[in-house]
Amino acid sequence: MPTVQTVQGPVDAQELAVTLVHEHLRFRDEAVAVQWPGRYDEQAELDAALAALGAAKQRGVRSIVDPTAMFGGRDVRFMKRVAEQARMHVIACTGIYSYDFLPHYFLNRDIDAMAEHFVADIEHGIQGTGVKAAFLKCAADAAGVTENVEKIHRAVARASVHTGAPIMAHSMPAIATGPRQVDIFAEEGVPLERVQIAHCGDTDDVDYIEALIQRGVYVGLDRYGLELYLPIDKRNATAAELLRRGHAQRLMISQDFCATIDWFPPEAAEAFQSSGAIRNWSMTLVFDEVLPALREQGVMDDAAFHTVFVENPARWLTA
Ligand SMILES: [Zn+2]
């Protein structure tokens, strides 16, 4: 039985059971948090993460894949506390979440040196703990696949080839970053069935998504609740059509929910809610609104649910 590294140690892949493959226990700028720690309320952050996981657990979720990497405030001690108190599996990553910026530290070191940092997190542990990363994370957004973004992708790819760990890549369908990201992984020799292109559900261009699936990667329909990118009805129509076309084995459905996030001051966060840019964003929206809608359309039976929420995450993490 293959095992998966969680923040509490390795578990049999079959123990992961129902898994949300893209959720954040906490998202914050690690530089700001180190320089102005008093601006953050760690107890409130812990409470919010526990509330989110508790609600998901009530819907039957057993495992959370948390792709918080460098620049997202990755903190495996915090993640371990949450996992222990929630009594759920939490799976951590290594990698760099940057749309372009790199510190001089990595600008002046080559791809292989960067990859070696990721490999150490996978083979030895993160931040001086024994907690090992189970997968790799990188990102391409509005700036496109810049020189620095490509460097991170190649380092992630080389660490994947070296360790066998799978990859999750944040993408931006509006500028079609996905195919280029897949090209880089392929050039570096990554088996494409180890790759997950996140945020494909931000477009309802089913043919764009299907073209990615046909290259062998998983696609994330993973931002339910973020109406500003695409409203739920369009996300559901896309999911339904991909299921009708027989792609259940390549879909990852999640919310990219952040139990807390420091990107906006409180008044802006409230404005997002009242303007409808964000609606019912949570760690349970998929269970409360999405699955009922997909079941009603006859595209999500128990077998499809098991494929998407149990088999796909386990296969991606272990295959
Ligand atoms: Zn995310």
PDB file of C-alpha atoms and ligand atoms in Angstrom:
ATOM      1  CA  MET A   1       0.000   0.000   0.000  1.00  0.00           C
ATOM      2  CA  PRO A   2       1.527   3.334  -1.004  1.00  0.00           C
ATOM      3  CA  THR A   3       1.788   5.960   1.696  1.00  0.00           C
ATOM      4  CA  VAL A   4       1.289   9.721   1.619  1.00  0.00           C
ATOM      5  CA  GLN A   5       3.176  12.181   3.815  1.00  0.00           C
ATOM      6  CA  THR A   6       0.857  14.219   6.028  1.00  0.00           C
ATOM      7  CA  VAL A   7       1.889  16.827   8.599  1.00  0.00           C
ATOM      8  CA  GLN A   8       1.443  14.071  11.205  1.00  0.00           C
ATOM      9  CA  GLY A   9       3.526  11.543   9.308  1.00  0.00           C
ATOM     10  CA  PRO A  10       2.971   8.960   6.588  1.00  0.00           C
ATOM     11  CA  VAL A  11      -0.453   7.348   6.205  1.00  0.00           C
ATOM     12  CA  ASP A  12      -1.747   4.666   3.860  1.00  0.00           C
ATOM     13  CA  ALA A  13      -3.183   6.361   0.793  1.00  0.00           C
ATOM     14  CA  GLN A  14      -6.519   4.625   1.303  1.00  0.00           C
ATOM     15  CA  GLU A  15      -6.844   6.322   4.713  1.00  0.00           C
ATOM     16  CA  LEU A  16      -7.101   9.717   3.036  1.00  0.00           C
ATOM     17  CA  ALA A  17     -10.698   8.917   2.009  1.00  0.00           C
ATOM     18  CA  VAL A  18     -12.762  11.995   1.040  1.00  0.00           C
ATOM     19  CA  THR A  19     -10.249  14.717   0.242  1.00  0.00           C
ATOM     20  CA  LEU A  20     -10.453  18.408  -0.579  1.00  0.00           C
ATOM     21  CA  VAL A  21      -7.450  18.886  -2.807  1.00  0.00           C
ATOM     22  CA  HIS A  22      -7.000  22.668  -2.677  1.00  0.00           C
ATOM     23  CA  GLU A  23      -7.712  24.551   0.560  1.00  0.00           C
ATOM     24  CA  HIS A  24      -5.579  26.837   2.708  1.00  0.00           C
ATOM     25  CA  LEU A  25      -5.566  26.644   6.514  1.00  0.00           C
ATOM     26  CA  ARG A  26      -4.093  30.149   6.545  1.00  0.00           C
ATOM     27  CA  PHE A  27      -2.731  32.460   3.868  1.00  0.00           C
ATOM     28  CA  ARG A  28      -0.577  35.429   4.750  1.00  0.00           C
ATOM     29  CA  ASP A  29       2.533  37.235   3.695  1.00  0.00           C
ATOM     30  CA  GLU A  30       5.367  35.677   5.623  1.00  0.00           C
ATOM     31  CA  ALA A  31       7.571  38.776   5.432  1.00  0.00           C
ATOM     32  CA  VAL A  32       4.860  41.056   6.828  1.00  0.00           C
ATOM     33  CA  ALA A  33       3.990  38.454   9.458  1.00  0.00           C
ATOM     34  CA  VAL A  34       7.624  38.263  10.599  1.00  0.00           C
ATOM     35  CA  GLN A  35       8.139  42.054  10.625  1.00  0.00           C
ATOM     36  CA  TRP A  36       4.787  43.011  12.166  1.00  0.00           C
ATOM     37  CA  PRO A  37       3.641  39.923  14.055  1.00  0.00           C
ATOM     38  CA  GLY A  38       1.329  42.006  16.242  1.00  0.00           C
ATOM     39  CA  ARG A  39      -0.881  42.625  13.205  1.00  0.00           C
ATOM     40  CA  TYR A  40      -1.891  38.967  13.252  1.00  0.00           C
ATOM     41  CA  ASP A  41      -4.002  37.142  15.825  1.00  0.00           C
ATOM     42  CA  GLU A  42      -2.663  33.603  15.871  1.00  0.00           C
ATOM     43  CA  GLN A  43      -5.469  32.333  18.109  1.00  0.00           C
ATOM     44  CA  ALA A  44      -8.105  33.766  15.760  1.00  0.00           C
ATOM     45  CA  GLU A  45      -6.275  32.179  12.820  1.00  0.00           C
ATOM     46  CA  LEU A  46      -6.215  28.832  14.594  1.00  0.00           C
ATOM     47  CA  ASP A  47      -9.903  29.103  15.503  1.00  0.00           C
ATOM     48  CA  ALA A  48     -10.831  29.958  11.890  1.00  0.00           C
ATOM     49  CA  ALA A  49      -8.859  27.009  10.519  1.00  0.00           C
ATOM     50  CA  LEU A  50     -10.427  24.649  13.047  1.00  0.00           C
ATOM     51  CA  ALA A  51     -13.921  25.952  12.268  1.00  0.00           C
ATOM     52  CA  ALA A  52     -13.381  25.441   8.534  1.00  0.00           C
ATOM     53  CA  LEU A  53     -12.018  21.922   8.973  1.00  0.00           C
ATOM     54  CA  GLY A  54     -14.716  21.025  11.485  1.00  0.00           C
ATOM     55  CA  ALA A  55     -17.426  22.027   9.014  1.00  0.00           C
ATOM     56  CA  ALA A  56     -15.772  20.043   6.230  1.00  0.00           C
ATOM     57  CA  LYS A  57     -15.418  17.044   8.529  1.00  0.00           C
ATOM     58  CA  GLN A  58     -19.160  17.143   9.203  1.00  0.00           C
ATOM     59  CA  ARG A  59     -19.671  16.688   5.432  1.00  0.00           C
ATOM     60  CA  GLY A  60     -17.459  13.590   5.485  1.00  0.00           C
ATOM     61  CA  VAL A  61     -14.099  15.127   4.511  1.00  0.00           C
ATOM     62  CA  ARG A  62     -11.140  13.309   6.070  1.00  0.00           C
ATOM     63  CA  SER A  63      -8.183  14.995   4.362  1.00  0.00           C
ATOM     64  CA  ILE A  64      -7.155  18.480   3.277  1.00  0.00           C
ATOM     65  CA  VAL A  65      -4.428  19.131   0.715  1.00  0.00           C
ATOM     66  CA  ASP A  66      -2.988  22.573   1.538  1.00  0.00           C
ATOM     67  CA  PRO A  67      -0.836  24.024  -1.256  1.00  0.00           C
ATOM     68  CA  THR A  68       0.481  26.955   0.791  1.00  0.00           C
ATOM     69  CA  ALA A  69       4.075  27.431  -0.353  1.00  0.00           C
ATOM     70  CA  MET A  70       6.803  30.049   0.084  1.00  0.00           C
ATOM     71  CA  PHE A  71       5.250  33.570   0.057  1.00  0.00           C
ATOM     72  CA  GLY A  72       1.929  32.168   1.297  1.00  0.00           C
ATOM     73  CA  GLY A  73       3.249  31.937   4.835  1.00  0.00           C
ATOM     74  CA  ARG A  74       3.743  28.187   4.847  1.00  0.00           C
ATOM     75  CA  ASP A  75       4.147  27.139   8.503  1.00  0.00           C
ATOM     76  CA  VAL A  76       4.071  23.403   9.111  1.00  0.00           C
ATOM     77  CA  ARG A  77       4.011  23.801  12.891  1.00  0.00           C
ATOM     78  CA  PHE A  78       0.732  25.720  12.564  1.00  0.00           C
ATOM     79  CA  MET A  79      -0.568  23.134  10.092  1.00  0.00           C
ATOM     80  CA  LYS A  80       0.334  20.303  12.467  1.00  0.00           C
ATOM     81  CA  ARG A  81      -1.484  21.982  15.367  1.00  0.00           C
ATOM     82  CA  VAL A  82      -4.592  22.368  13.223  1.00  0.00           C
ATOM     83  CA  ALA A  83      -4.439  18.777  11.975  1.00  0.00           C
ATOM     84  CA  GLU A  84      -3.994  17.406  15.484  1.00  0.00           C
ATOM     85  CA  GLN A  85      -6.843  19.418  16.967  1.00  0.00           C
ATOM     86  CA  ALA A  86      -9.178  18.802  14.017  1.00  0.00           C
ATOM     87  CA  ARG A  87      -8.199  15.114  13.873  1.00  0.00           C
ATOM     88  CA  MET A  88      -7.909  15.283  10.115  1.00  0.00           C
ATOM     89  CA  HIS A  89      -5.155  14.564   7.632  1.00  0.00           C
ATOM     90  CA  VAL A  90      -3.424  17.694   6.321  1.00  0.00           C
ATOM     91  CA  ILE A  91      -0.983  17.399   3.445  1.00  0.00           C
ATOM     92  CA  ALA A  92       1.740  20.012   2.966  1.00  0.00           C
ATOM     93  CA  CYS A  93       3.756  21.079  -0.068  1.00  0.00           C
ATOM     94  CA  THR A  94       7.046  22.659  -1.001  1.00  0.00           C
ATOM     95  CA  GLY A  95       7.637  25.208  -3.729  1.00  0.00           C
ATOM     96  CA  ILE A  96       7.332  28.918  -4.413  1.00  0.00           C
ATOM     97  CA  TYR A  97       4.101  30.811  -4.942  1.00  0.00           C
ATOM     98  CA  SER A  98       5.236  33.770  -7.003  1.00  0.00           C
ATOM     99  CA  TYR A  99       3.762  35.423 -10.084  1.00  0.00           C
ATOM    100  CA  ASP A 100       7.226  36.811 -10.942  1.00  0.00           C
ATOM    101  CA  PHE A 101       9.185  38.123  -7.960  1.00  0.00           C
ATOM    102  CA  LEU A 102      12.131  36.154  -6.662  1.00  0.00           C
ATOM    103  CA  PRO A 103      14.443  37.218  -3.833  1.00  0.00           C
ATOM    104  CA  HIS A 104      18.118  37.737  -4.641  1.00  0.00           C
ATOM    105  CA  TYR A 105      18.760  34.497  -2.771  1.00  0.00           C
ATOM    106  CA  PHE A 106      17.159  32.547  -5.600  1.00  0.00           C
ATOM    107  CA  LEU A 107      17.894  35.003  -8.444  1.00  0.00           C
ATOM    108  CA  ASN A 108      21.587  34.368  -7.876  1.00  0.00           C
ATOM    109  CA  ARG A 109      21.288  30.601  -7.545  1.00  0.00           C
ATOM    110  CA  ASP A 110      20.518  28.325 -10.462  1.00  0.00           C
ATOM    111  CA  ILE A 111      17.561  26.027 -11.157  1.00  0.00           C
ATOM    112  CA  ASP A 112      19.239  22.986  -9.654  1.00  0.00           C
ATOM    113  CA  ALA A 113      20.084  24.835  -6.447  1.00  0.00           C
ATOM    114  CA  MET A 114      16.444  25.891  -6.112  1.00  0.00           C
ATOM    115  CA  ALA A 115      15.318  22.318  -6.818  1.00  0.00           C
ATOM    116  CA  GLU A 116      17.641  21.055  -4.079  1.00  0.00           C
ATOM    117  CA  HIS A 117      15.734  23.158  -1.516  1.00  0.00           C
ATOM    118  CA  PHE A 118      12.473  21.538  -2.600  1.00  0.00           C
ATOM    119  CA  VAL A 119      14.017  18.045  -2.521  1.00  0.00           C
ATOM    120  CA  ALA A 120      15.214  18.635   1.050  1.00  0.00           C
ATOM    121  CA  ASP A 121      11.641  19.493   2.119  1.00  0.00           C
ATOM    122  CA  ILE A 122      10.404  16.269   0.524  1.00  0.00           C
ATOM    123  CA  GLU A 123      13.160  13.959   1.716  1.00  0.00           C
ATOM    124  CA  HIS A 124      14.150  15.397   5.099  1.00  0.00           C
ATOM    125  CA  GLY A 125      11.438  17.737   6.345  1.00  0.00           C
ATOM    126  CA  ILE A 126      10.240  21.339   6.350  1.00  0.00           C
ATOM    127  CA  GLN A 127      11.429  24.203   8.571  1.00  0.00           C
ATOM    128  CA  GLY A 128      13.548  22.017  10.814  1.00  0.00           C
ATOM    129  CA  THR A 129      10.717  19.611  11.552  1.00  0.00           C
ATOM    130  CA  GLY A 130      10.304  16.028  10.406  1.00  0.00           C
ATOM    131  CA  VAL A 131       7.188  17.048   8.465  1.00  0.00           C
ATOM    132  CA  LYS A 132       7.777  16.132   4.840  1.00  0.00           C
ATOM    133  CA  ALA A 133       6.254  17.792   1.801  1.00  0.00           C
ATOM    134  CA  ALA A 134       4.040  15.479  -0.249  1.00  0.00           C
ATOM    135  CA  PHE A 135       3.919  17.569  -3.419  1.00  0.00           C
ATOM    136  CA  LEU A 136       5.356  20.579  -5.216  1.00  0.00           C
ATOM    137  CA  LYS A 137       3.715  23.938  -5.949  1.00  0.00           C
ATOM    138  CA  CYS A 138       4.387  26.682  -8.476  1.00  0.00           C
ATOM    139  CA  ALA A 139       2.302  29.418 -10.072  1.00  0.00           C
ATOM    140  CA  ALA A 140       1.707  31.380 -13.243  1.00  0.00           C
ATOM    141  CA  ASP A 141      -0.742  34.285 -13.198  1.00  0.00           C
ATOM    142  CA  ALA A 142      -1.442  37.543 -15.051  1.00  0.00           C
ATOM    143  CA  ALA A 143       2.244  38.229 -15.742  1.00  0.00           C
ATOM    144  CA  GLY A 144       2.408  34.969 -17.673  1.00  0.00           C
ATOM    145  CA  VAL A 145       5.289  32.534 -17.676  1.00  0.00           C
ATOM    146  CA  THR A 146       8.043  35.053 -17.016  1.00  0.00           C
ATOM    147  CA  GLU A 147      11.711  34.135 -16.772  1.00  0.00           C
ATOM    148  CA  ASN A 148      11.450  33.775 -12.998  1.00  0.00           C
ATOM    149  CA  VAL A 149       8.198  31.808 -13.197  1.00  0.00           C
ATOM    150  CA  GLU A 150       9.798  29.461 -15.709  1.00  0.00           C
ATOM    151  CA  LYS A 151      12.786  29.014 -13.391  1.00  0.00           C
ATOM    152  CA  ILE A 152      10.491  28.010 -10.530  1.00  0.00           C
ATOM    153  CA  HIS A 153       8.573  25.627 -12.802  1.00  0.00           C
ATOM    154  CA  ARG A 154      11.786  23.952 -13.967  1.00  0.00           C
ATOM    155  CA  ALA A 155      13.075  23.635 -10.395  1.00  0.00           C
ATOM    156  CA  VAL A 156       9.749  22.140  -9.305  1.00  0.00           C
ATOM    157  CA  ALA A 157       9.880  19.753 -12.260  1.00  0.00           C
ATOM    158  CA  ARG A 158      13.432  18.635 -11.481  1.00  0.00           C
ATOM    159  CA  ALA A 159      12.543  18.058  -7.830  1.00  0.00           C
ATOM    160  CA  SER A 160       9.544  16.027  -8.997  1.00  0.00           C
ATOM    161  CA  VAL A 161      11.666  13.897 -11.306  1.00  0.00           C
ATOM    162  CA  HIS A 162      14.219  13.380  -8.519  1.00  0.00           C
ATOM    163  CA  THR A 163      11.716  12.445  -5.796  1.00  0.00           C
ATOM    164  CA  GLY A 164       8.621  11.246  -7.634  1.00  0.00           C
ATOM    165  CA  ALA A 165       6.506  13.863  -5.840  1.00  0.00           C
ATOM    166  CA  PRO A 166       3.560  15.240  -7.827  1.00  0.00           C
ATOM    167  CA  ILE A 167       3.109  18.860  -8.903  1.00  0.00           C
ATOM    168  CA  MET A 168       0.290  21.373  -8.485  1.00  0.00           C
ATOM    169  CA  ALA A 169       0.564  24.456 -10.693  1.00  0.00           C
ATOM    170  CA  HIS A 170      -1.588  27.561 -10.131  1.00  0.00           C
ATOM    171  CA  SER A 171      -2.665  28.705 -13.593  1.00  0.00           C
ATOM    172  CA  MET A 172      -4.570  31.556 -15.240  1.00  0.00           C
ATOM    173  CA  PRO A 173      -6.932  30.300 -17.937  1.00  0.00           C
ATOM    174  CA  ALA A 174      -7.800  33.869 -19.024  1.00  0.00           C
ATOM    175  CA  ILE A 175      -4.336  34.094 -20.588  1.00  0.00           C
ATOM    176  CA  ALA A 176      -3.989  30.343 -21.201  1.00  0.00           C
ATOM    177  CA  THR A 177      -0.901  29.744 -19.087  1.00  0.00           C
ATOM    178  CA  GLY A 178      -1.764  26.046 -18.708  1.00  0.00           C
ATOM    179  CA  PRO A 179      -0.406  24.662 -21.998  1.00  0.00           C
ATOM    180  CA  ARG A 180       2.925  26.478 -21.541  1.00  0.00           C
ATOM    181  CA  GLN A 181       3.234  25.208 -17.970  1.00  0.00           C
ATOM    182  CA  VAL A 182       2.572  21.652 -19.160  1.00  0.00           C
ATOM    183  CA  ASP A 183       5.195  22.118 -21.907  1.00  0.00           C
ATOM    184  CA  ILE A 184       7.842  23.002 -19.310  1.00  0.00           C
ATOM    185  CA  PHE A 185       7.031  19.976 -17.160  1.00  0.00           C
ATOM    186  CA  ALA A 186       7.149  17.731 -20.240  1.00  0.00           C
ATOM    187  CA  GLU A 187      10.493  19.220 -21.338  1.00  0.00           C
ATOM    188  CA  GLU A 188      11.919  18.413 -17.904  1.00  0.00           C
ATOM    189  CA  GLY A 189      10.720  14.815 -18.144  1.00  0.00           C
ATOM    190  CA  VAL A 190       7.883  14.902 -15.602  1.00  0.00           C
ATOM    191  CA  PRO A 191       5.267  12.197 -16.268  1.00  0.00           C
ATOM    192  CA  LEU A 192       2.239  14.380 -16.969  1.00  0.00           C
ATOM    193  CA  GLU A 193      -0.122  12.186 -14.952  1.00  0.00           C
ATOM    194  CA  ARG A 194       1.787  13.527 -11.919  1.00  0.00           C
ATOM    195  CA  VAL A 195       0.741  17.105 -12.730  1.00  0.00           C
ATOM    196  CA  GLN A 196      -2.331  19.029 -11.612  1.00  0.00           C
ATOM    197  CA  ILE A 197      -3.133  22.321 -13.315  1.00  0.00           C
ATOM    198  CA  ALA A 198      -5.074  24.310 -10.723  1.00  0.00           C
ATOM    199  CA  HIS A 199      -7.793  26.902 -11.351  1.00  0.00           C
ATOM    200  CA  CYS A 200      -8.903  25.571 -14.746  1.00  0.00           C
ATOM    201  CA  GLY A 201     -12.443  26.075 -13.479  1.00  0.00           C
ATOM    202  CA  ASP A 202     -11.935  29.842 -13.738  1.00  0.00           C
ATOM    203  CA  THR A 203     -12.889  29.459 -17.420  1.00  0.00           C
ATOM    204  CA  ASP A 204     -15.975  27.892 -18.954  1.00  0.00           C
ATOM    205  CA  ASP A 205     -14.065  27.166 -22.159  1.00  0.00           C
ATOM    206  CA  VAL A 206     -14.517  23.408 -21.961  1.00  0.00           C
ATOM    207  CA  ASP A 207     -12.373  22.794 -25.032  1.00  0.00           C
ATOM    208  CA  TYR A 208      -9.412  24.619 -23.414  1.00  0.00           C
ATOM    209  CA  ILE A 209      -9.750  22.433 -20.328  1.00  0.00           C
ATOM    210  CA  GLU A 210     -10.251  19.268 -22.353  1.00  0.00           C
ATOM    211  CA  ALA A 211      -7.099  19.965 -24.370  1.00  0.00           C
ATOM    212  CA  LEU A 212      -5.153  20.023 -21.092  1.00  0.00           C
ATOM    213  CA  ILE A 213      -6.794  16.782 -19.930  1.00  0.00           C
ATOM    214  CA  GLN A 214      -5.828  15.169 -23.225  1.00  0.00           C
ATOM    215  CA  ARG A 215      -2.190  15.819 -22.384  1.00  0.00           C
ATOM    216  CA  GLY A 216      -2.637  13.635 -19.323  1.00  0.00           C
ATOM    217  CA  VAL A 217      -2.769  16.162 -16.475  1.00  0.00           C
ATOM    218  CA  TYR A 218      -5.360  16.627 -13.753  1.00  0.00           C
ATOM    219  CA  VAL A 219      -7.365  19.852 -13.882  1.00  0.00           C
ATOM    220  CA  GLY A 220      -8.578  21.773 -10.857  1.00  0.00           C
ATOM    221  CA  LEU A 221     -12.167  23.022 -10.742  1.00  0.00           C
ATOM    222  CA  ASP A 222     -11.106  24.399  -7.444  1.00  0.00           C
ATOM    223  CA  ARG A 223     -12.282  27.948  -6.838  1.00  0.00           C
ATOM    224  CA  TYR A 224     -15.942  27.519  -6.043  1.00  0.00           C
ATOM    225  CA  GLY A 225     -17.193  30.647  -4.303  1.00  0.00           C
ATOM    226  CA  LEU A 226     -14.812  33.038  -6.041  1.00  0.00           C
ATOM    227  CA  GLU A 227     -17.538  34.524  -8.222  1.00  0.00           C
ATOM    228  CA  LEU A 228     -15.246  37.320  -9.423  1.00  0.00           C
ATOM    229  CA  TYR A 229     -13.380  34.800 -11.582  1.00  0.00           C
ATOM    230  CA  LEU A 230     -16.438  32.760 -12.625  1.00  0.00           C
ATOM    231  CA  PRO A 231     -19.874  32.359 -11.022  1.00  0.00           C
ATOM    232  CA  ILE A 232     -20.994  29.044  -9.604  1.00  0.00           C
ATOM    233  CA  ASP A 233     -23.574  28.300 -12.315  1.00  0.00           C
ATOM    234  CA  LYS A 234     -20.929  28.532 -15.037  1.00  0.00           C
ATOM    235  CA  ARG A 235     -18.485  26.500 -12.952  1.00  0.00           C
ATOM    236  CA  ASN A 236     -21.141  23.808 -12.551  1.00  0.00           C
ATOM    237  CA  ALA A 237     -21.978  23.798 -16.267  1.00  0.00           C
ATOM    238  CA  THR A 238     -18.282  23.292 -17.020  1.00  0.00           C
ATOM    239  CA  ALA A 239     -17.959  20.497 -14.478  1.00  0.00           C
ATOM    240  CA  ALA A 240     -21.117  18.819 -15.794  1.00  0.00           C
ATOM    241  CA  GLU A 241     -19.900  18.918 -19.378  1.00  0.00           C
ATOM    242  CA  LEU A 242     -16.473  17.510 -18.459  1.00  0.00           C
ATOM    243  CA  LEU A 243     -18.185  14.711 -16.514  1.00  0.00           C
ATOM    244  CA  ARG A 244     -20.478  14.034 -19.490  1.00  0.00           C
ATOM    245  CA  ARG A 245     -17.421  13.802 -21.722  1.00  0.00           C
ATOM    246  CA  GLY A 246     -16.062  11.085 -19.439  1.00  0.00           C
ATOM    247  CA  HIS A 247     -13.294  12.993 -17.657  1.00  0.00           C
ATOM    248  CA  ALA A 248     -14.163  12.185 -14.028  1.00  0.00           C
ATOM    249  CA  GLN A 249     -10.736  10.583 -13.545  1.00  0.00           C
ATOM    250  CA  ARG A 250      -8.969  13.885 -14.307  1.00  0.00           C
ATOM    251  CA  LEU A 251     -11.069  16.335 -12.251  1.00  0.00           C
ATOM    252  CA  MET A 252     -10.186  17.845  -8.882  1.00  0.00           C
ATOM    253  CA  ILE A 253     -13.038  19.772  -7.236  1.00  0.00           C
ATOM    254  CA  SER A 254     -12.283  22.165  -4.370  1.00  0.00           C
ATOM    255  CA  GLN A 255     -12.729  25.757  -3.186  1.00  0.00           C
ATOM    256  CA  ASP A 256      -9.270  27.309  -2.734  1.00  0.00           C
ATOM    257  CA  PHE A 257     -10.751  28.560   0.508  1.00  0.00           C
ATOM    258  CA  CYS A 258      -8.454  30.396   2.900  1.00  0.00           C
ATOM    259  CA  ALA A 259      -9.603  30.081   6.515  1.00  0.00           C
ATOM    260  CA  THR A 260      -7.857  33.430   6.974  1.00  0.00           C
ATOM    261  CA  ILE A 261      -6.103  35.591   4.383  1.00  0.00           C
ATOM    262  CA  ASP A 262      -4.317  38.900   4.881  1.00  0.00           C
ATOM    263  CA  TRP A 263      -4.517  40.242   1.322  1.00  0.00           C
ATOM    264  CA  PHE A 264      -7.191  42.820   2.093  1.00  0.00           C
ATOM    265  CA  PRO A 265      -8.151  45.040   5.018  1.00  0.00           C
ATOM    266  CA  PRO A 266     -11.386  43.950   6.730  1.00  0.00           C
ATOM    267  CA  GLU A 267     -13.540  46.580   5.009  1.00  0.00           C
ATOM    268  CA  ALA A 268     -12.427  45.401   1.559  1.00  0.00           C
ATOM    269  CA  ALA A 269     -13.157  41.792   2.491  1.00  0.00           C
ATOM    270  CA  GLU A 270     -16.671  42.855   3.480  1.00  0.00           C
ATOM    271  CA  ALA A 271     -17.075  44.734   0.199  1.00  0.00           C
ATOM    272  CA  PHE A 272     -16.236  41.559  -1.715  1.00  0.00           C
ATOM    273  CA  GLN A 273     -19.079  39.811   0.085  1.00  0.00           C
ATOM    274  CA  SER A 274     -21.645  42.568  -0.377  1.00  0.00           C
ATOM    275  CA  SER A 275     -20.777  43.097  -4.050  1.00  0.00           C
ATOM    276  CA  GLY A 276     -21.103  39.386  -4.757  1.00  0.00           C
ATOM    277  CA  ALA A 277     -17.488  39.015  -5.908  1.00  0.00           C
ATOM    278  CA  ILE A 278     -17.272  36.268  -3.306  1.00  0.00           C
ATOM    279  CA  ARG A 279     -20.340  34.239  -2.372  1.00  0.00           C
ATOM    280  CA  ASN A 280     -20.568  31.521   0.296  1.00  0.00           C
ATOM    281  CA  TRP A 281     -16.845  30.891  -0.084  1.00  0.00           C
ATOM    282  CA  SER A 282     -16.044  28.207   2.491  1.00  0.00           C
ATOM    283  CA  MET A 283     -14.635  24.723   2.945  1.00  0.00           C
ATOM    284  CA  THR A 284     -18.147  23.277   2.503  1.00  0.00           C
ATOM    285  CA  LEU A 285     -19.627  25.101  -0.498  1.00  0.00           C
ATOM    286  CA  VAL A 286     -18.892  22.122  -2.750  1.00  0.00           C
ATOM    287  CA  PHE A 287     -20.960  19.879  -0.491  1.00  0.00           C
ATOM    288  CA  ASP A 288     -23.722  22.388   0.235  1.00  0.00           C
ATOM    289  CA  GLU A 289     -24.374  23.697  -3.280  1.00  0.00           C
ATOM    290  CA  VAL A 290     -22.177  22.148  -5.959  1.00  0.00           C
ATOM    291  CA  LEU A 291     -22.701  18.425  -5.446  1.00  0.00           C
ATOM    292  CA  PRO A 292     -26.493  18.758  -5.090  1.00  0.00           C
ATOM    293  CA  ALA A 293     -26.587  20.676  -8.393  1.00  0.00           C
ATOM    294  CA  LEU A 294     -24.377  18.149 -10.180  1.00  0.00           C
ATOM    295  CA  ARG A 295     -26.398  15.249  -8.793  1.00  0.00           C
ATOM    296  CA  GLU A 296     -29.584  16.915  -9.999  1.00  0.00           C
ATOM    297  CA  GLN A 297     -28.106  17.143 -13.483  1.00  0.00           C
ATOM    298  CA  GLY A 298     -27.389  13.422 -13.348  1.00  0.00           C
ATOM    299  CA  VAL A 299     -23.622  13.769 -13.807  1.00  0.00           C
ATOM    300  CA  MET A 300     -22.425  13.071 -10.244  1.00  0.00           C
ATOM    301  CA  ASP A 301     -23.503   9.678  -8.929  1.00  0.00           C
ATOM    302  CA  ASP A 302     -21.831   7.916  -6.006  1.00  0.00           C
ATOM    303  CA  ALA A 303     -19.234   6.330  -8.286  1.00  0.00           C
ATOM    304  CA  ALA A 304     -18.265   9.689  -9.815  1.00  0.00           C
ATOM    305  CA  PHE A 305     -18.087  11.233  -6.343  1.00  0.00           C
ATOM    306  CA  HIS A 306     -15.748   8.466  -5.202  1.00  0.00           C
ATOM    307  CA  THR A 307     -13.597   8.943  -8.302  1.00  0.00           C
ATOM    308  CA  VAL A 308     -13.269  12.716  -7.900  1.00  0.00           C
ATOM    309  CA  PHE A 309     -12.989  13.066  -4.122  1.00  0.00           C
ATOM    310  CA  VAL A 310     -11.303   9.804  -3.079  1.00  0.00           C
ATOM    311  CA  GLU A 311      -9.500   8.082  -5.942  1.00  0.00           C
ATOM    312  CA  ASN A 312      -8.152  11.099  -7.863  1.00  0.00           C
ATOM    313  CA  PRO A 313      -6.374  12.823  -4.947  1.00  0.00           C
ATOM    314  CA  ALA A 314      -4.895   9.511  -3.740  1.00  0.00           C
ATOM    315  CA  ARG A 315      -3.770   8.514  -7.259  1.00  0.00           C
ATOM    316  CA  TRP A 316      -2.232  11.958  -7.915  1.00  0.00           C
ATOM    317  CA  LEU A 317      -0.375  11.845  -4.591  1.00  0.00           C
ATOM    318  CA  THR A 318       0.939   8.296  -4.991  1.00  0.00           C
ATOM    319  CA  ALA A 319       0.916   7.002  -8.566  1.00  0.00           C
TER     320      ALA A 319
HETATM  321 ZN    ZN B   1      -4.685  28.158  -3.601  1.00  0.00          ZN
END
